[in-house]
Coordinates of C-alpha atoms in Angstrom, one line a residue:
M1 CA -73.0 -1.2 64.4
K2 CA -70.1 -1.1 66.9
T3 CA -69.7 -4.8 66.6
N4 CA -69.2 -4.5 62.8
R5 CA -66.7 -1.7 63.2
W6 CA -64.6 -3.7 65.6
K7 CA -64.7 -6.6 63.2
F8 CA -63.4 -4.4 60.4
F9 CA -60.5 -3.1 62.5
A10 CA -59.7 -6.6 63.6
W11 CA -59.5 -7.8 60.0
G12 CA -57.4 -4.8 58.9
G13 CA -54.9 -5.4 61.7
A14 CA -54.5 -9.1 60.7
V15 CA -53.7 -8.1 57.1
V16 CA -51.0 -5.6 58.2
V17 CA -49.4 -8.3 60.4
V18 CA -49.4 -10.8 57.6
A19 CA -47.8 -8.3 55.1
A20 CA -45.1 -7.4 57.7
A21 CA -44.3 -11.1 58.1
V22 CA -44.0 -11.6 54.3
I23 CA -41.6 -8.6 54.0
V24 CA -39.5 -10.0 56.9
C25 CA -39.3 -13.4 55.2
V26 CA -38.3 -11.9 51.8
A27 CA -35.6 -9.9 53.4
A28 CA -34.3 -12.9 55.2
V29 CA -34.2 -15.0 52.0
A30 CA -32.4 -12.1 50.2
A31 CA -29.9 -11.8 53.0
D32 CA -29.3 -15.5 52.9
R33 CA -28.7 -15.5 49.1
N34 CA -26.2 -12.7 49.4
S35 CA -24.3 -14.2 52.3
D36 CA -21.8 -15.9 49.9
S37 CA -20.7 -12.5 48.4
P38 CA -20.2 -10.1 51.2
A39 CA -19.5 -6.4 50.3
P40 CA -16.0 -5.2 50.9
Q41 CA -15.6 -4.0 54.4
A42 CA -13.9 -0.7 55.2
Q43 CA -11.1 -2.5 57.0
D44 CA -10.2 -4.5 53.9
Y45 CA -9.1 -1.2 52.2
K46 CA -7.2 1.7 53.6
L47 CA -6.7 4.9 51.7
D48 CA -3.6 7.0 52.3
G49 CA -3.4 9.9 49.7
A50 CA -2.5 8.3 46.4
T51 CA -1.8 4.9 48.0
I52 CA -4.2 2.2 49.0
E53 CA -3.6 -0.7 51.3
V54 CA -5.4 -4.0 50.6
D55 CA -5.9 -7.0 52.8
Q56 CA -4.5 -10.1 51.1
A57 CA -7.8 -12.0 51.4
A58 CA -9.7 -9.0 50.0
A59 CA -7.2 -8.7 47.1
Q60 CA -7.7 -12.3 46.2
A61 CA -11.5 -12.0 46.4
A62 CA -11.4 -8.9 44.2
G63 CA -9.3 -10.7 41.5
I64 CA -6.3 -8.5 41.8
R65 CA -3.4 -9.9 39.8
E66 CA 0.1 -8.5 39.3
M67 CA 2.8 -8.4 36.6
T68 CA 6.4 -7.2 36.5
I69 CA 7.3 -4.6 33.8
Q70 CA 9.8 -6.1 31.3
P71 CA 10.7 -3.9 28.2
R72 CA 10.4 -5.6 24.9
D73 CA 10.5 -4.7 21.2
V74 CA 7.0 -4.1 20.0
P75 CA 6.8 -2.0 16.8
M76 CA 3.9 0.4 16.3
T77 CA 2.1 -0.3 13.0
L78 CA -0.5 1.1 10.7
T79 CA -2.5 -1.4 8.5
L80 CA -3.7 -0.5 5.1
T81 CA -5.4 -2.3 2.2
A82 CA -2.8 -3.2 -0.5
R83 CA -3.3 -3.5 -4.2
T84 CA -0.6 -4.5 -6.7
G85 CA 0.1 -2.8 -10.0
L86 CA 2.7 -2.8 -12.8
N87 CA 5.9 -1.0 -12.2
M88 CA 5.3 1.8 -14.7
E89 CA 9.0 2.6 -14.8
N90 CA 9.5 -0.8 -16.5
V91 CA 6.5 -0.7 -18.8
A92 CA 6.6 0.1 -22.6
H93 CA 3.5 1.0 -24.7
V94 CA 3.9 0.0 -28.3
H95 CA 2.2 2.0 -31.1
A96 CA 2.4 1.9 -34.9
Q97 CA 4.6 4.6 -36.3
F98 CA 2.3 5.0 -39.2
G99 CA -1.2 3.7 -40.0
G100 CA -1.7 0.5 -41.9
K101 CA -3.1 -3.0 -42.0
V102 CA -1.9 -5.6 -39.6
T103 CA -0.9 -8.6 -41.6
A104 CA 0.7 -10.7 -38.9
V105 CA 0.6 -10.8 -35.1
G106 CA 3.3 -12.4 -32.9
P107 CA 3.1 -13.5 -29.3
E108 CA -0.1 -14.0 -27.3
L109 CA -1.3 -12.1 -24.2
G110 CA 0.9 -13.0 -21.2
A111 CA 3.8 -14.4 -23.4
R112 CA 7.3 -13.5 -22.5
V113 CA 9.2 -11.5 -25.1
K114 CA 12.8 -10.4 -25.5
G115 CA 14.1 -6.8 -26.0
P116 CA 17.1 -5.3 -27.8
G117 CA 20.4 -6.7 -26.7
E118 CA 19.2 -10.2 -25.9
A119 CA 20.4 -13.3 -27.7
G120 CA 18.5 -13.8 -30.9
G121 CA 17.4 -10.1 -31.1
P122 CA 14.1 -8.5 -30.1
T123 CA 10.8 -10.4 -30.4
V124 CA 8.6 -9.5 -33.4
L125 CA 5.3 -8.3 -32.1
C126 CA 3.5 -7.7 -35.4
V127 CA 3.9 -6.8 -39.1
I128 CA 2.0 -3.9 -40.6
E129 CA 1.3 -3.2 -44.3
S130 CA 1.7 0.5 -44.8
N131 CA 1.3 2.6 -48.0
D132 CA 3.2 5.3 -46.2
L133 CA 6.2 3.0 -45.8
A134 CA 6.0 2.0 -49.4
Q135 CA 6.0 5.7 -50.4
A136 CA 8.9 6.4 -48.1
K137 CA 10.9 3.6 -49.7
A138 CA 10.0 4.8 -53.2
N139 CA 11.2 8.3 -52.2
W140 CA 14.5 6.9 -51.0
I141 CA 15.0 4.9 -54.2
Q142 CA 14.1 7.9 -56.4
A143 CA 16.5 10.2 -54.4
S144 CA 19.2 7.6 -54.8
V145 CA 18.7 7.3 -58.6
Q146 CA 18.5 11.1 -59.0
L147 CA 21.7 11.6 -57.1
K148 CA 23.5 9.0 -59.3
L149 CA 22.2 10.8 -62.5
D150 CA 23.2 14.3 -61.3
E151 CA 26.7 13.0 -60.1
D152 CA 27.3 11.6 -63.6
A153 CA 26.2 14.8 -65.1
L154 CA 28.5 16.7 -62.8
D155 CA 31.5 14.6 -64.0
R156 CA 30.7 15.3 -67.6
T157 CA 30.2 19.0 -67.0
R158 CA 33.6 19.3 -65.3
E159 CA 35.3 17.8 -68.4
L160 CA 33.4 20.1 -70.8
V161 CA 34.2 23.2 -68.7
K162 CA 37.8 22.1 -68.5
S163 CA 37.9 21.9 -72.3
T164 CA 36.2 25.3 -72.5
V165 CA 33.2 23.8 -74.3
L166 CA 30.9 25.0 -71.6
A167 CA 31.0 28.1 -69.5
P168 CA 31.9 27.9 -65.7
K169 CA 28.3 28.7 -64.7
F170 CA 27.2 25.3 -65.9
L171 CA 29.6 23.6 -63.5
I172 CA 28.0 25.7 -60.6
D173 CA 24.5 24.6 -61.6
A174 CA 25.6 20.9 -61.7
E175 CA 27.3 21.1 -58.3
S176 CA 24.2 22.7 -56.9
A177 CA 21.9 20.0 -58.2
V178 CA 24.1 17.3 -56.6
T179 CA 24.0 19.1 -53.3
K180 CA 20.2 19.2 -53.4
D181 CA 20.1 15.5 -54.4
R182 CA 22.2 14.5 -51.4
A183 CA 20.0 16.5 -49.0
A184 CA 16.9 14.8 -50.5
L185 CA 18.5 11.3 -50.1
E186 CA 19.4 12.0 -46.5
A187 CA 15.8 13.1 -45.8
A188 CA 14.4 10.0 -47.4
R189 CA 16.9 7.9 -45.3
Q190 CA 15.8 9.6 -42.1
Q191 CA 12.2 8.8 -42.9
L192 CA 13.0 5.1 -43.2
L193 CA 14.8 5.2 -39.9
I194 CA 11.7 6.6 -38.3
F195 CA 9.8 3.5 -39.6
G196 CA 12.3 1.5 -37.6
L197 CA 14.5 0.3 -40.5
S198 CA 18.3 -0.2 -39.8
Q199 CA 20.9 1.1 -42.3
K200 CA 21.4 -2.4 -43.5
E201 CA 17.7 -2.8 -44.2
I202 CA 17.6 0.5 -46.0
E203 CA 20.4 -0.7 -48.3
E204 CA 18.4 -3.8 -49.1
V205 CA 15.3 -1.8 -50.2
K206 CA 16.6 -1.6 -53.7
N207 CA 16.3 -5.4 -53.9
Q208 CA 12.7 -5.5 -52.7
V209 CA 9.8 -5.8 -55.1
G210 CA 6.0 -5.6 -54.8
R211 CA 4.5 -6.0 -51.4
Q212 CA 7.9 -6.4 -49.7
R213 CA 8.2 -2.6 -49.8
M214 CA 4.9 -2.2 -47.9
D215 CA 5.6 -4.3 -44.8
Y216 CA 7.3 -3.1 -41.7
V217 CA 8.0 -5.0 -38.5
I218 CA 7.4 -3.8 -34.9
T219 CA 9.6 -5.5 -32.4
S220 CA 9.5 -5.4 -28.6
P221 CA 11.2 -2.3 -27.1
R222 CA 12.1 -4.2 -23.9
S223 CA 12.1 -7.6 -22.2
G224 CA 9.1 -8.7 -20.2
V225 CA 5.6 -10.1 -20.7
I226 CA 2.7 -9.0 -22.9
A227 CA 0.5 -7.3 -20.3
E228 CA -2.0 -5.8 -22.8
K229 CA -2.8 -6.7 -26.4
G230 CA -5.0 -4.4 -28.4
V231 CA -4.6 -5.7 -32.0
A232 CA -5.5 -8.7 -34.1
G233 CA -4.7 -9.7 -37.6
G234 CA -6.5 -7.9 -40.4
E235 CA -7.2 -4.8 -38.3
I236 CA -6.1 -1.3 -39.2
A237 CA -3.4 -0.1 -36.9
D238 CA -3.8 3.5 -35.9
P239 CA -0.9 5.4 -34.4
T240 CA -3.1 6.6 -31.6
I241 CA -4.1 3.1 -30.5
N242 CA -1.9 1.1 -28.0
L243 CA -1.1 -2.2 -29.8
F244 CA 0.9 -3.9 -27.0
T245 CA 2.0 -3.2 -23.4
V246 CA 5.2 -4.9 -22.5
A247 CA 6.0 -5.0 -18.8
D248 CA 8.9 -6.3 -16.8
T249 CA 7.2 -7.9 -13.9
S250 CA 10.3 -8.9 -12.0
T251 CA 9.3 -6.0 -9.7
M252 CA 5.7 -4.9 -8.9
W253 CA 4.3 -1.7 -7.3
V254 CA 2.0 -2.1 -4.3
W255 CA -0.3 0.7 -3.4
G256 CA -1.9 1.7 -0.1
D257 CA -4.5 4.4 0.8
V258 CA -3.9 6.4 4.0
Y259 CA -6.7 8.5 5.6
E260 CA -6.0 12.2 6.4
R261 CA -6.0 11.4 10.1
D262 CA -3.2 8.9 9.7
L263 CA -1.0 10.8 7.2
H264 CA 1.3 12.2 9.9
W265 CA 2.4 8.7 10.8
I266 CA 3.7 7.9 7.3
K267 CA 7.2 8.7 6.1
V268 CA 9.3 7.7 3.1
G269 CA 11.6 4.9 3.9
Q270 CA 9.4 3.2 6.5
P271 CA 9.5 -0.6 6.4
V272 CA 6.4 -2.5 5.2
K273 CA 5.3 -6.1 5.3
V274 CA 2.7 -7.1 2.7
F275 CA 0.4 -10.1 2.9
F276 CA -1.7 -11.5 0.1
T277 CA -4.6 -13.9 0.4
S278 CA -2.9 -16.2 -2.1
E279 CA 0.1 -16.5 0.3
P280 CA -1.3 -15.8 3.8
E281 CA 1.8 -17.1 5.6
R282 CA 4.3 -15.2 3.6
A283 CA 5.3 -11.6 4.4
R284 CA 6.9 -9.7 1.5
D285 CA 9.2 -6.9 2.7
C286 CA 9.5 -3.5 1.1
R287 CA 9.7 0.2 2.1
I288 CA 7.5 3.3 1.4
E289 CA 9.0 4.9 -1.7
W290 CA 6.5 7.6 -2.6
I291 CA 3.7 9.5 -1.0
S292 CA 1.2 11.2 -3.2
P293 CA 1.2 15.1 -3.0
S294 CA -2.6 15.1 -3.7
L295 CA -5.7 14.0 -1.9
D296 CA -8.4 11.8 -3.4
P297 CA -11.5 14.1 -3.0
N298 CA -13.9 11.1 -3.0
T299 CA -12.2 9.0 -0.3
H300 CA -10.2 11.7 1.4
S301 CA -7.2 9.3 1.3
I302 CA -3.6 9.7 0.1
R303 CA -1.9 7.0 -2.0
V304 CA 1.4 5.6 -0.9
R305 CA 3.6 3.3 -3.0
A306 CA 6.3 0.6 -2.4
S307 CA 8.1 -1.9 -4.7
L308 CA 8.0 -5.7 -4.3
D309 CA 10.4 -8.2 -5.7
N310 CA 8.5 -10.6 -8.0
T311 CA 11.3 -12.7 -9.5
D312 CA 9.2 -15.8 -8.7
G313 CA 6.4 -14.4 -10.8
H314 CA 3.7 -15.2 -8.2
L315 CA 2.3 -11.6 -8.1
L316 CA -0.1 -10.3 -10.7
A317 CA -1.4 -6.9 -11.3
D318 CA -4.5 -5.8 -9.3
M319 CA -4.1 -8.4 -6.5
Y320 CA -5.4 -7.3 -3.1
G321 CA -3.7 -7.8 0.2
T322 CA -2.7 -6.0 3.4
M323 CA 0.1 -3.6 4.1
V324 CA 1.5 -3.4 7.6
V325 CA 3.6 -0.2 7.9
T326 CA 6.0 0.0 10.8
I327 CA 5.7 3.6 11.8
Q328 CA 7.9 3.3 15.0
D329 CA 10.4 0.6 15.7
G330 CA 9.2 0.3 19.4
K331 CA 12.6 -0.7 20.8
S332 CA 12.5 -1.5 24.5
S333 CA 8.8 -0.6 24.8
I334 CA 6.8 -0.9 28.0
V335 CA 3.6 -2.7 27.0
V336 CA 0.9 -3.5 29.5
P337 CA -2.6 -5.0 29.2
S338 CA -5.4 -2.5 28.6
D339 CA -7.2 -3.7 31.7
A340 CA -4.2 -2.5 33.8
V341 CA -4.9 1.1 32.8
V342 CA -7.8 3.1 34.3
R343 CA -8.9 6.1 32.3
Q344 CA -10.6 9.1 33.8
E345 CA -11.5 11.7 31.1
T346 CA -8.2 12.5 29.5
D347 CA -6.0 11.0 32.3
A348 CA -4.8 7.5 32.6
F349 CA -3.5 5.6 35.7
V350 CA -1.9 2.3 36.7
F351 CA -1.4 0.9 40.2
V352 CA 2.2 0.3 41.1
R353 CA 3.0 -2.0 44.1
V354 CA 5.0 -0.3 46.9
E355 CA 6.5 -1.8 50.1
P356 CA 3.8 -3.8 51.9
A357 CA 2.8 -2.9 55.5
G358 CA 1.8 -5.4 58.1
G359 CA 1.0 -8.2 55.6
R360 CA -1.2 -5.9 53.5
A361 CA -0.5 -5.1 49.9
R362 CA 0.1 -1.5 49.1
Y363 CA -0.5 0.1 45.6
R364 CA 0.3 3.7 44.4
R365 CA -1.9 5.2 41.8
S366 CA 0.5 6.5 39.2
P367 CA -0.4 8.7 36.1
V368 CA 0.9 7.4 32.8
T369 CA 1.1 8.5 29.2
I370 CA -0.1 5.9 26.8
L371 CA -0.3 5.2 23.1
P372 CA -1.8 2.2 21.3
V373 CA 0.5 -0.7 20.4
S374 CA -0.8 -0.4 16.9
V375 CA -2.5 2.5 15.2
G376 CA -4.8 -0.1 13.7
F377 CA -6.5 -0.1 10.4
G378 CA -6.2 3.1 8.4
A379 CA -8.0 3.3 5.1
S380 CA -8.4 -0.5 5.1
G381 CA -11.6 -1.0 7.0
P382 CA -13.0 -4.3 8.3
A383 CA -12.4 -6.2 5.1
A384 CA -8.6 -5.9 5.6
S385 CA -9.0 -6.9 9.3
S386 CA -10.2 -10.3 8.3
A387 CA -7.6 -10.6 5.6
I388 CA -4.8 -10.1 8.0
G389 CA -6.2 -12.4 10.6
S390 CA -4.5 -15.5 9.2
A391 CA -1.3 -13.6 8.6
A392 CA -1.1 -12.2 12.1
P393 CA 1.7 -14.6 13.3
N394 CA 4.0 -13.0 10.7
S395 CA 2.9 -9.4 11.1
G396 CA 4.9 -8.9 14.3
K397 CA 1.8 -8.6 16.5
T398 CA 0.5 -11.2 18.9
T399 CA -2.9 -11.8 20.4
E400 CA -1.7 -10.3 23.6
D401 CA -0.5 -7.2 21.9
S402 CA -4.0 -6.6 20.4
G403 CA -5.4 -6.0 23.9
S404 CA -2.4 -3.9 25.1
V405 CA -1.3 -0.3 25.3
R406 CA 2.2 1.3 25.1
V407 CA 3.3 3.3 28.1
L408 CA 5.5 6.3 27.2
E409 CA 5.9 7.8 30.7
G410 CA 5.0 6.8 34.3
L411 CA 6.6 3.3 34.5
Q412 CA 10.1 1.9 34.8
P413 CA 11.4 -1.6 34.1
G414 CA 11.1 -3.8 37.1
D415 CA 7.9 -2.0 38.4
V416 CA 5.2 -4.4 39.6
I417 CA 1.7 -3.3 38.6
V418 CA -1.8 -4.5 39.0
R419 CA -2.7 -6.2 35.6
S420 CA -6.3 -7.1 36.6
G421 CA -8.6 -5.6 39.2
A422 CA -7.3 -2.1 38.7
L423 CA -10.7 -0.6 38.1
G424 CA -12.0 -2.0 41.4
L425 CA -9.1 -0.4 43.3
F426 CA -9.7 2.9 41.5
N427 CA -13.4 2.9 42.4
E428 CA -12.6 2.0 46.0
M429 CA -10.2 4.9 46.2
E430 CA -12.8 7.3 44.8
E431 CA -15.5 6.1 47.3
Q432 CA -13.2 6.5 50.3
A433 CA -12.0 9.9 49.1
K434 CA -15.6 11.1 48.9
G435 CA -16.2 9.7 52.4
Q436 CA -13.2 11.6 53.8

């Protein structure tokens, strides 16, 4: 029994020895693997309040790189989705003055038309056959005939009263009839003017016969293009229906939507560059002209508007693009890479190089106040981000700016800062501060 017990303890001791040997070997291998990346030694870094000294070799191993602050002009922008629309101040909607049948239709949709004052006169849009017009012309002819009859009667009455054949009261009645006739004739003439007839055309009514008295012509009220056409030959023209929309497209409106959170950035008069997918390399310049006084309850966005020159005719209504609004000119801005800034809760820091000591680099942790280089995309979303990607060279932003921040306070031109490796310095300072 004792022999078996001693054998059990002998085997157990052998197992423990083997396990210890394995652990020692694993530790040796791990140490050998990590021998190429030694942890920073305390003597590599030396903390002195808000300043840290770094050995040159340690700085190189930690990937610390420096840059010199040089102010440059980097505008702050807000990017919005853009959509074109007709300039409603240069748009005319054409309606029939009175109902009737459309007997002829002029230009096609998209055709260019001339307005009053242009050579050749305004373009005829359509001809309408109207019983109301025929009746108005008949009223004018009747009033003209009645006036002529009563004027002749007045002349005869004057002669008879002068010769005492008739009493003076007959002259008064004749004069009253002529006065009424003149008023009726003027009312009939005004009715024809409402139909769009000129005075010369009114005088020619007497020479018209049959259907000539039923037709009236609608001409273009302004120069432009036919943007909408809601009538065809043979249809009944109702005064409540828009027959044509004539738009001057030499200028176009462009709309953008701004979220509530970004509204404080937007002001009337701010410069804007607009990019369209049809012209990705071309930036069209304009300025914010109008900010809506109301909020869209569905999108919680506010519409803003600008005007674009379209004398080349390349822009159409309802084209989508991207608006880049310059909300600050950014003159002599201090812009640094985002990696150069270390954030701790609401605070931000950079490391500024100070006079070296004994061949060791020295950096002072300096608090800074920062803003983004660009506010980014407002109500535009990711779709506009891809749309502006190809237009970025013309938008005033570079690839470097997209990963940078603007420093408002805490740095001066000529300062040398750590542009990469700042986070490692900050962590080292925190560790040493805890140890102290």
